[in-house]
Amino acid sequence: MRVGAARRANRPETGETSEGVGSELFQELARMVAALAEAQGLRSFALPYPGLAQRALDHTVMHCLDVGETPPKSLPELWEWCRTRPADDPLFAVPASLVTPGTTLVHPVGRMPTRSCLEVASHGSDGGVAAHARALMDDLEARCGKDERYRQCRRFLARHPVVHQQDRFGPDWNKVVWSRVKDLYGPLPESLLVDGIFLSCSSCGLPALPRDRAMPVPGPFSTDADIWCEGEQCPRDDPPKLIREPDQVLILRHSLRMFLALPHRTEEAAQEALERAGIDHYALSSGPLSAYRLRNAGPGIVDIQVYDRMQPALLAAHLADSAPLVDHTFIVIPDAVAGRNAYRETFTDALPALLRDWLVLTTPMDLVPDLGRARREERDDA
């Protein structure tokens, strides 16, 4: 993996880093895990394996033989390796400046792709899972037009990662919006069911799974070891919601759950902070899924982009490649993510030096104060 080079001629080049076969293998395995999670139920892997899985297994075997380690014998064993061997395992040796040490591609409890796995799989020229989410929304916008119809549909998708048949009889149900977005939903995959029951996280609304697929007992979960949800960092104050008729449920496409629905709470919190401060903003239709331009935030062009990403260096690499060249872009992430050990420092260190004055990492709580600070600095420099 490489931290991307800034593409525009008036931006600094970040250069290329040679990180070795193990690091490249880690990214290949991330793409494999992400693809297999979409393609089949994950409870068993029947021969012949899908082509990308067979290639990933072959490359892992060859790498193990090169470094003198016993290779995995099958795809199920390789999947287990992705659950137990982190990025900094000697087999991969992914630099800590790219992926946080201890990061695995398969979650130890949920046995599903981790959020970090999807971010690693999205790193590179094709954009992976994140680019798939962008393509789906571009297609929706093309069908709806760049007006309120698209915004209504986007808001519905972000707020409804799961739709139950009973929802359609609620007072707020919009038949026209549903007709435009229903093709972005599908039936619940078997891999997300526990004894024929679907669980959703009471905090983020995304799918949840208990350890060892054992049906949870009533009451709150005391630790993250009890249950996994796709959000991964949600509080465990309340037990998951149980849906006993999963055949009446439709679920949003995985890429949109991760890169549209998951950051939505942070996006709404940032918008509320701007509105309280009297700062007008409007959505940008191209580029990132959650991007806004501010109308009265001081001199120059000021944008905000909202993300919920686990890997700060990969977020920095994405922004170095794609961030618009404006006077300031504020990158809004959840408070809990920003408070993680060394997140801010790793993000800043991964940015090209000349981009550090343009890209400001902040949170919904700090957004308005950071905007004010930027205004004062511009006045002082004038």
PDB file of N, CA, C and O in Angstrom, residues 24-81:
ATOM      1  N   GLU A  24       1.500  -5.671   0.619  1.00  0.00           N
ATOM      2  CA  GLU A  24       0.645  -5.822  -0.555  1.00  0.00           C
ATOM      3  C   GLU A  24      -0.305  -7.007  -0.394  1.00  0.00           C
ATOM      4  O   GLU A  24      -1.464  -6.952  -0.816  1.00  0.00           O
ATOM      5  N   LEU A  25       0.193  -8.081   0.220  1.00  0.00           N
ATOM      6  CA  LEU A  25      -0.657  -9.244   0.469  1.00  0.00           C
ATOM      7  C   LEU A  25      -1.791  -8.891   1.418  1.00  0.00           C
ATOM      8  O   LEU A  25      -2.940  -9.338   1.239  1.00  0.00           O
ATOM      9  N   PHE A  26      -1.514  -8.070   2.429  1.00  0.00           N
ATOM     10  CA  PHE A  26      -2.545  -7.657   3.383  1.00  0.00           C
ATOM     11  C   PHE A  26      -3.672  -6.932   2.656  1.00  0.00           C
ATOM     12  O   PHE A  26      -4.854  -7.167   2.933  1.00  0.00           O
ATOM     13  N   GLN A  27      -3.329  -6.079   1.710  1.00  0.00           N
ATOM     14  CA  GLN A  27      -4.360  -5.376   0.963  1.00  0.00           C
ATOM     15  C   GLN A  27      -5.120  -6.335   0.045  1.00  0.00           C
ATOM     16  O   GLN A  27      -6.343  -6.218  -0.098  1.00  0.00           O
ATOM     17  N   GLU A  28      -4.431  -7.279  -0.557  1.00  0.00           N
ATOM     18  CA  GLU A  28      -5.120  -8.260  -1.399  1.00  0.00           C
ATOM     19  C   GLU A  28      -6.104  -9.086  -0.578  1.00  0.00           C
ATOM     20  O   GLU A  28      -7.230  -9.366  -1.011  1.00  0.00           O
ATOM     21  N   LEU A  29      -5.685  -9.470   0.625  1.00  0.00           N
ATOM     22  CA  LEU A  29      -6.580 -10.234   1.492  1.00  0.00           C
ATOM     23  C   LEU A  29      -7.775  -9.379   1.924  1.00  0.00           C
ATOM     24  O   LEU A  29      -8.888  -9.897   2.076  1.00  0.00           O
ATOM     25  N   ALA A  30      -7.559  -8.081   2.124  1.00  0.00           N
ATOM     26  CA  ALA A  30      -8.680  -7.197   2.472  1.00  0.00           C
ATOM     27  C   ALA A  30      -9.708  -7.175   1.348  1.00  0.00           C
ATOM     28  O   ALA A  30     -10.923  -7.244   1.596  1.00  0.00           O
ATOM     29  N   ARG A  31      -9.251  -7.087   0.114  1.00  0.00           N
ATOM     30  CA  ARG A  31     -10.181  -7.097  -1.012  1.00  0.00           C
ATOM     31  C   ARG A  31     -10.906  -8.439  -1.100  1.00  0.00           C
ATOM     32  O   ARG A  31     -12.104  -8.489  -1.419  1.00  0.00           O
ATOM     33  N   MET A  32     -10.185  -9.521  -0.809  1.00  0.00           N
ATOM     34  CA  MET A  32     -10.809 -10.838  -0.843  1.00  0.00           C
ATOM     35  C   MET A  32     -11.898 -10.956   0.213  1.00  0.00           C
ATOM     36  O   MET A  32     -13.011 -11.415  -0.064  1.00  0.00           O
ATOM     37  N   VAL A  33     -11.596 -10.541   1.442  1.00  0.00           N
ATOM     38  CA  VAL A  33     -12.563 -10.638   2.530  1.00  0.00           C
ATOM     39  C   VAL A  33     -13.800  -9.800   2.220  1.00  0.00           C
ATOM     40  O   VAL A  33     -14.943 -10.247   2.405  1.00  0.00           O
ATOM     41  N   ALA A  34     -13.591  -8.587   1.723  1.00  0.00           N
ATOM     42  CA  ALA A  34     -14.719  -7.710   1.399  1.00  0.00           C
ATOM     43  C   ALA A  34     -15.586  -8.333   0.315  1.00  0.00           C
ATOM     44  O   ALA A  34     -16.825  -8.298   0.397  1.00  0.00           O
ATOM     45  N   ALA A  35     -14.966  -8.922  -0.699  1.00  0.00           N
ATOM     46  CA  ALA A  35     -15.728  -9.499  -1.803  1.00  0.00           C
ATOM     47  C   ALA A  35     -16.461 -10.765  -1.370  1.00  0.00           C
ATOM     48  O   ALA A  35     -17.634 -10.965  -1.723  1.00  0.00           O
ATOM     49  N   LEU A  36     -15.807 -11.619  -0.610  1.00  0.00           N
ATOM     50  CA  LEU A  36     -16.454 -12.857  -0.181  1.00  0.00           C
ATOM     51  C   LEU A  36     -17.620 -12.585   0.751  1.00  0.00           C
ATOM     52  O   LEU A  36     -18.618 -13.311   0.743  1.00  0.00           O
ATOM     53  N   ALA A  37     -17.514 -11.550   1.577  1.00  0.00           N
ATOM     54  CA  ALA A  37     -18.613 -11.214   2.480  1.00  0.00           C
ATOM     55  C   ALA A  37     -19.866 -10.829   1.708  1.00  0.00           C
ATOM     56  O   ALA A  37     -20.987 -11.021   2.189  1.00  0.00           O
ATOM     57  N   GLU A  38     -19.690 -10.309   0.504  1.00  0.00           N
ATOM     58  CA  GLU A  38     -20.826  -9.958  -0.333  1.00  0.00           C
ATOM     59  C   GLU A  38     -21.330 -11.148  -1.136  1.00  0.00           C
ATOM     60  O   GLU A  38     -22.510 -11.240  -1.462  1.00  0.00           O
ATOM     61  N   ALA A  39     -20.418 -12.077  -1.457  1.00  0.00           N
ATOM     62  CA  ALA A  39     -20.740 -13.107  -2.444  1.00  0.00           C
ATOM     63  C   ALA A  39     -21.413 -14.331  -1.864  1.00  0.00           C
ATOM     64  O   ALA A  39     -22.183 -14.996  -2.540  1.00  0.00           O
ATOM     65  N   GLN A  40     -21.147 -14.665  -0.601  1.00  0.00           N
ATOM     66  CA  GLN A  40     -21.702 -15.903  -0.078  1.00  0.00           C
ATOM     67  C   GLN A  40     -21.859 -15.830   1.434  1.00  0.00           C
ATOM     68  O   GLN A  40     -21.519 -14.839   2.056  1.00  0.00           O
ATOM     69  N   GLY A  41     -22.384 -16.896   2.024  1.00  0.00           N
ATOM     70  CA  GLY A  41     -22.790 -16.872   3.412  1.00  0.00           C
ATOM     71  C   GLY A  41     -21.704 -16.978   4.436  1.00  0.00           C
ATOM     72  O   GLY A  41     -21.957 -16.805   5.614  1.00  0.00           O
ATOM     73  N   LEU A  42     -20.482 -17.293   4.045  1.00  0.00           N
ATOM     74  CA  LEU A  42     -19.325 -17.341   4.927  1.00  0.00           C
ATOM     75  C   LEU A  42     -19.326 -18.507   5.900  1.00  0.00           C
ATOM     76  O   LEU A  42     -18.356 -18.715   6.606  1.00  0.00           O
ATOM     77  N   ARG A  43     -20.400 -19.278   5.971  1.00  0.00           N
ATOM     78  CA  ARG A  43     -20.400 -20.382   6.925  1.00  0.00           C
ATOM     79  C   ARG A  43     -19.566 -21.557   6.415  1.00  0.00           C
ATOM     80  O   ARG A  43     -19.079 -22.369   7.172  1.00  0.00           O
ATOM     81  N   SER A  44     -19.425 -21.649   5.130  1.00  0.00           N
ATOM     82  CA  SER A  44     -18.577 -22.676   4.550  1.00  0.00           C
ATOM     83  C   SER A  44     -18.086 -22.177   3.206  1.00  0.00           C
ATOM     84  O   SER A  44     -18.718 -21.328   2.573  1.00  0.00           O
ATOM     85  N   PHE A  45     -16.952 -22.684   2.776  1.00  0.00           N
ATOM     86  CA  PHE A  45     -16.387 -22.305   1.493  1.00  0.00           C
ATOM     87  C   PHE A  45     -16.223 -23.572   0.674  1.00  0.00           C
ATOM     88  O   PHE A  45     -15.378 -24.414   0.971  1.00  0.00           O
ATOM     89  N   ALA A  46     -17.045 -23.705  -0.342  1.00  0.00           N
ATOM     90  CA  ALA A  46     -17.027 -24.921  -1.138  1.00  0.00           C
ATOM     91  C   ALA A  46     -16.073 -24.770  -2.317  1.00  0.00           C
ATOM     92  O   ALA A  46     -15.923 -23.694  -2.889  1.00  0.00           O
ATOM     93  N   LEU A  47     -15.415 -25.880  -2.655  1.00  0.00           N
ATOM     94  CA  LEU A  47     -14.584 -25.919  -3.853  1.00  0.00           C
ATOM     95  C   LEU A  47     -15.465 -25.995  -5.100  1.00  0.00           C
ATOM     96  O   LEU A  47     -16.519 -26.629  -5.060  1.00  0.00           O
ATOM     97  N   PRO A  48     -15.065 -25.418  -6.209  1.00  0.00           N
ATOM     98  CA  PRO A  48     -13.868 -24.579  -6.355  1.00  0.00           C
ATOM     99  C   PRO A  48     -14.081 -23.188  -5.754  1.00  0.00           C
ATOM    100  O   PRO A  48     -15.181 -22.648  -5.811  1.00  0.00           O
ATOM    101  N   TYR A  49     -13.016 -22.622  -5.183  1.00  0.00           N
ATOM    102  CA  TYR A  49     -13.102 -21.302  -4.591  1.00  0.00           C
ATOM    103  C   TYR A  49     -13.258 -20.247  -5.687  1.00  0.00           C
ATOM    104  O   TYR A  49     -12.804 -20.447  -6.818  1.00  0.00           O
ATOM    105  N   PRO A  50     -13.898 -19.109  -5.371  1.00  0.00           N
ATOM    106  CA  PRO A  50     -13.926 -17.997  -6.331  1.00  0.00           C
ATOM    107  C   PRO A  50     -12.515 -17.605  -6.750  1.00  0.00           C
ATOM    108  O   PRO A  50     -11.558 -17.754  -5.971  1.00  0.00           O
ATOM    109  N   GLY A  51     -12.396 -17.098  -7.958  1.00  0.00           N
ATOM    110  CA  GLY A  51     -11.075 -16.818  -8.506  1.00  0.00           C
ATOM    111  C   GLY A  51     -10.226 -15.913  -7.649  1.00  0.00           C
ATOM    112  O   GLY A  51      -9.046 -16.203  -7.404  1.00  0.00           O
ATOM    113  N   LEU A  52     -10.798 -14.795  -7.139  1.00  0.00           N
ATOM    114  CA  LEU A  52      -9.983 -13.881  -6.348  1.00  0.00           C
ATOM    115  C   LEU A  52      -9.544 -14.524  -5.044  1.00  0.00           C
ATOM    116  O   LEU A  52      -8.453 -14.247  -4.526  1.00  0.00           O
ATOM    117  N   ALA A  53     -10.381 -15.426  -4.484  1.00  0.00           N
ATOM    118  CA  ALA A  53     -10.020 -16.114  -3.253  1.00  0.00           C
ATOM    119  C   ALA A  53      -8.898 -17.128  -3.507  1.00  0.00           C
ATOM    120  O   ALA A  53      -7.968 -17.246  -2.702  1.00  0.00           O
ATOM    121  N   GLN A  54      -8.988 -17.842  -4.607  1.00  0.00           N
ATOM    122  CA  GLN A  54      -7.943 -18.809  -4.926  1.00  0.00           C
ATOM    123  C   GLN A  54      -6.610 -18.110  -5.164  1.00  0.00           C
ATOM    124  O   GLN A  54      -5.560 -18.580  -4.707  1.00  0.00           O
ATOM    125  N   ARG A  55      -6.644 -16.977  -5.856  1.00  0.00           N
ATOM    126  CA  ARG A  55      -5.404 -16.233  -6.086  1.00  0.00           C
ATOM    127  C   ARG A  55      -4.818 -15.721  -4.780  1.00  0.00           C
ATOM    128  O   ARG A  55      -3.597 -15.792  -4.569  1.00  0.00           O
ATOM    129  N   ALA A  56      -5.690 -15.200  -3.891  1.00  0.00           N
ATOM    130  CA  ALA A  56      -5.200 -14.706  -2.606  1.00  0.00           C
ATOM    131  C   ALA A  56      -4.598 -15.842  -1.785  1.00  0.00           C
ATOM    132  O   ALA A  56      -3.557 -15.670  -1.134  1.00  0.00           O
ATOM    133  N   LEU A  57      -5.246 -17.013  -1.817  1.00  0.00           N
ATOM    134  CA  LEU A  57      -4.709 -18.168  -1.103  1.00  0.00           C
ATOM    135  C   LEU A  57      -3.365 -18.577  -1.694  1.00  0.00           C
ATOM    136  O   LEU A  57      -2.400 -18.847  -0.958  1.00  0.00           O
ATOM    137  N   ASP A  58      -3.271 -18.623  -3.020  1.00  0.00           N
ATOM    138  CA  ASP A  58      -2.012 -18.990  -3.672  1.00  0.00           C
ATOM    139  C   ASP A  58      -0.896 -18.013  -3.307  1.00  0.00           C
ATOM    140  O   ASP A  58       0.237 -18.426  -3.005  1.00  0.00           O
ATOM    141  N   HIS A  59      -1.204 -16.714  -3.328  1.00  0.00           N
ATOM    142  CA  HIS A  59      -0.183 -15.717  -3.008  1.00  0.00           C
ATOM    143  C   HIS A  59       0.248 -15.823  -1.548  1.00  0.00           C
ATOM    144  O   HIS A  59       1.422 -15.609  -1.228  1.00  0.00           O
ATOM    145  N   THR A  60      -0.708 -16.140  -0.664  1.00  0.00           N
ATOM    146  CA  THR A  60      -0.363 -16.311   0.743  1.00  0.00           C
ATOM    147  C   THR A  60       0.548 -17.512   0.926  1.00  0.00           C
ATOM    148  O   THR A  60       1.536 -17.459   1.674  1.00  0.00           O
ATOM    149  N   VAL A  61       0.234 -18.595   0.253  1.00  0.00           N
ATOM    150  CA  VAL A  61       1.067 -19.799   0.343  1.00  0.00           C
ATOM    151  C   VAL A  61       2.486 -19.505  -0.143  1.00  0.00           C
ATOM    152  O   VAL A  61       3.469 -19.868   0.507  1.00  0.00           O
ATOM    153  N   MET A  62       2.602 -18.832  -1.271  1.00  0.00           N
ATOM    154  CA  MET A  62       3.927 -18.530  -1.809  1.00  0.00           C
ATOM    155  C   MET A  62       4.707 -17.620  -0.868  1.00  0.00           C
ATOM    156  O   MET A  62       5.919 -17.807  -0.657  1.00  0.00           O
ATOM    157  N   HIS A  63       4.011 -16.626  -0.303  1.00  0.00           N
ATOM    158  CA  HIS A  63       4.696 -15.721   0.619  1.00  0.00           C
ATOM    159  C   HIS A  63       5.154 -16.477   1.874  1.00  0.00           C
ATOM    160  O   HIS A  63       6.278 -16.255   2.358  1.00  0.00           O
ATOM    161  N   CYS A  64       4.297 -17.349   2.386  1.00  0.00           N
ATOM    162  CA  CYS A  64       4.686 -18.134   3.561  1.00  0.00           C
ATOM    163  C   CYS A  64       5.906 -18.996   3.263  1.00  0.00           C
ATOM    164  O   CYS A  64       6.825 -19.112   4.086  1.00  0.00           O
ATOM    165  N   LEU A  65       5.950 -19.620   2.105  1.00  0.00           N
ATOM    166  CA  LEU A  65       7.097 -20.450   1.735  1.00  0.00           C
ATOM    167  C   LEU A  65       8.360 -19.599   1.608  1.00  0.00           C
ATOM    168  O   LEU A  65       9.458 -20.036   1.994  1.00  0.00           O
ATOM    169  N   ASP A  66       8.200 -18.387   1.107  1.00  0.00           N
ATOM    170  CA  ASP A  66       9.359 -17.499   0.964  1.00  0.00           C
ATOM    171  C   ASP A  66       9.939 -17.099   2.313  1.00  0.00           C
ATOM    172  O   ASP A  66      11.164 -16.936   2.442  1.00  0.00           O
ATOM    173  N   VAL A  67       9.070 -16.908   3.323  1.00  0.00           N
ATOM    174  CA  VAL A  67       9.548 -16.442   4.635  1.00  0.00           C
ATOM    175  C   VAL A  67       9.714 -17.576   5.631  1.00  0.00           C
ATOM    176  O   VAL A  67      10.038 -17.341   6.801  1.00  0.00           O
ATOM    177  N   GLY A  68       9.487 -18.814   5.173  1.00  0.00           N
ATOM    178  CA  GLY A  68       9.716 -19.964   6.040  1.00  0.00           C
ATOM    179  C   GLY A  68       8.627 -20.219   7.053  1.00  0.00           C
ATOM    180  O   GLY A  68       8.897 -20.728   8.143  1.00  0.00           O
ATOM    181  N   GLU A  69       7.379 -19.902   6.708  1.00  0.00           N
ATOM    182  CA  GLU A  69       6.253 -20.126   7.627  1.00  0.00           C
ATOM    183  C   GLU A  69       5.293 -21.145   7.016  1.00  0.00           C
ATOM    184  O   GLU A  69       5.111 -21.192   5.791  1.00  0.00           O
ATOM    185  N   THR A  70       4.678 -21.955   7.859  1.00  0.00           N
ATOM    186  CA  THR A  70       3.722 -22.947   7.380  1.00  0.00           C
ATOM    187  C   THR A  70       2.496 -22.243   6.820  1.00  0.00           C
ATOM    188  O   THR A  70       1.860 -21.448   7.510  1.00  0.00           O
ATOM    189  N   PRO A  71       2.137 -22.502   5.567  1.00  0.00           N
ATOM    190  CA  PRO A  71       1.026 -21.766   4.944  1.00  0.00           C
ATOM    191  C   PRO A  71      -0.332 -22.325   5.348  1.00  0.00           C
ATOM    192  O   PRO A  71      -0.434 -23.466   5.818  1.00  0.00           O
ATOM    193  N   PRO A  72      -1.397 -21.559   5.136  1.00  0.00           N
ATOM    194  CA  PRO A  72      -2.755 -22.080   5.362  1.00  0.00           C
ATOM    195  C   PRO A  72      -3.075 -23.154   4.332  1.00  0.00           C
ATOM    196  O   PRO A  72      -2.622 -23.091   3.183  1.00  0.00           O
ATOM    197  N   LYS A  73      -3.870 -24.133   4.731  1.00  0.00           N
ATOM    198  CA  LYS A  73      -4.169 -25.271   3.861  1.00  0.00           C
ATOM    199  C   LYS A  73      -5.451 -25.082   3.058  1.00  0.00           C
ATOM    200  O   LYS A  73      -5.718 -25.854   2.144  1.00  0.00           O
ATOM    201  N   SER A  74      -6.261 -24.093   3.421  1.00  0.00           N
ATOM    202  CA  SER A  74      -7.569 -23.941   2.783  1.00  0.00           C
ATOM    203  C   SER A  74      -8.049 -22.515   2.953  1.00  0.00           C
ATOM    204  O   SER A  74      -7.484 -21.727   3.731  1.00  0.00           O
ATOM    205  N   LEU A  75      -9.131 -22.187   2.256  1.00  0.00           N
ATOM    206  CA  LEU A  75      -9.729 -20.866   2.399  1.00  0.00           C
ATOM    207  C   LEU A  75     -10.307 -20.644   3.799  1.00  0.00           C
ATOM    208  O   LEU A  75     -10.134 -19.559   4.359  1.00  0.00           O
ATOM    209  N   PRO A  76     -11.004 -21.632   4.411  1.00  0.00           N
ATOM    210  CA  PRO A  76     -11.450 -21.410   5.785  1.00  0.00           C
ATOM    211  C   PRO A  76     -10.296 -21.108   6.736  1.00  0.00           C
ATOM    212  O   PRO A  76     -10.430 -20.262   7.634  1.00  0.00           O
ATOM    213  N   GLU A  77      -9.157 -21.773   6.552  1.00  0.00           N
ATOM    214  CA  GLU A  77      -8.016 -21.503   7.422  1.00  0.00           C
ATOM    215  C   GLU A  77      -7.455 -20.113   7.147  1.00  0.00           C
ATOM    216  O   GLU A  77      -7.047 -19.407   8.074  1.00  0.00           O
ATOM    217  N   LEU A  78      -7.453 -19.693   5.885  1.00  0.00           N
ATOM    218  CA  LEU A  78      -6.995 -18.343   5.559  1.00  0.00           C
ATOM    219  C   LEU A  78      -7.920 -17.296   6.163  1.00  0.00           C
ATOM    220  O   LEU A  78      -7.475 -16.260   6.650  1.00  0.00           O
ATOM    221  N   TRP A  79      -9.236 -17.567   6.137  1.00  0.00           N
ATOM    222  CA  TRP A  79     -10.194 -16.645   6.771  1.00  0.00           C
ATOM    223  C   TRP A  79      -9.892 -16.508   8.265  1.00  0.00           C
ATOM    224  O   TRP A  79      -9.944 -15.406   8.819  1.00  0.00           O
ATOM    225  N   GLU A  80      -9.545 -17.626   8.898  1.00  0.00           N
ATOM    226  CA  GLU A  80      -9.193 -17.582  10.317  1.00  0.00           C
ATOM    227  C   GLU A  80      -7.914 -16.776  10.525  1.00  0.00           C
ATOM    228  O   GLU A  80      -7.782 -16.055  11.514  1.00  0.00           O
ATOM    229  N   TRP A  81      -6.970 -16.890   9.621  1.00  0.00           N
ATOM    230  CA  TRP A  81      -5.770 -16.061   9.714  1.00  0.00           C
ATOM    231  C   TRP A  81      -6.142 -14.581   9.675  1.00  0.00           C
ATOM    232  O   TRP A  81      -5.561 -13.778  10.411  1.00  0.00           O
TER     233      TRP A  81
END
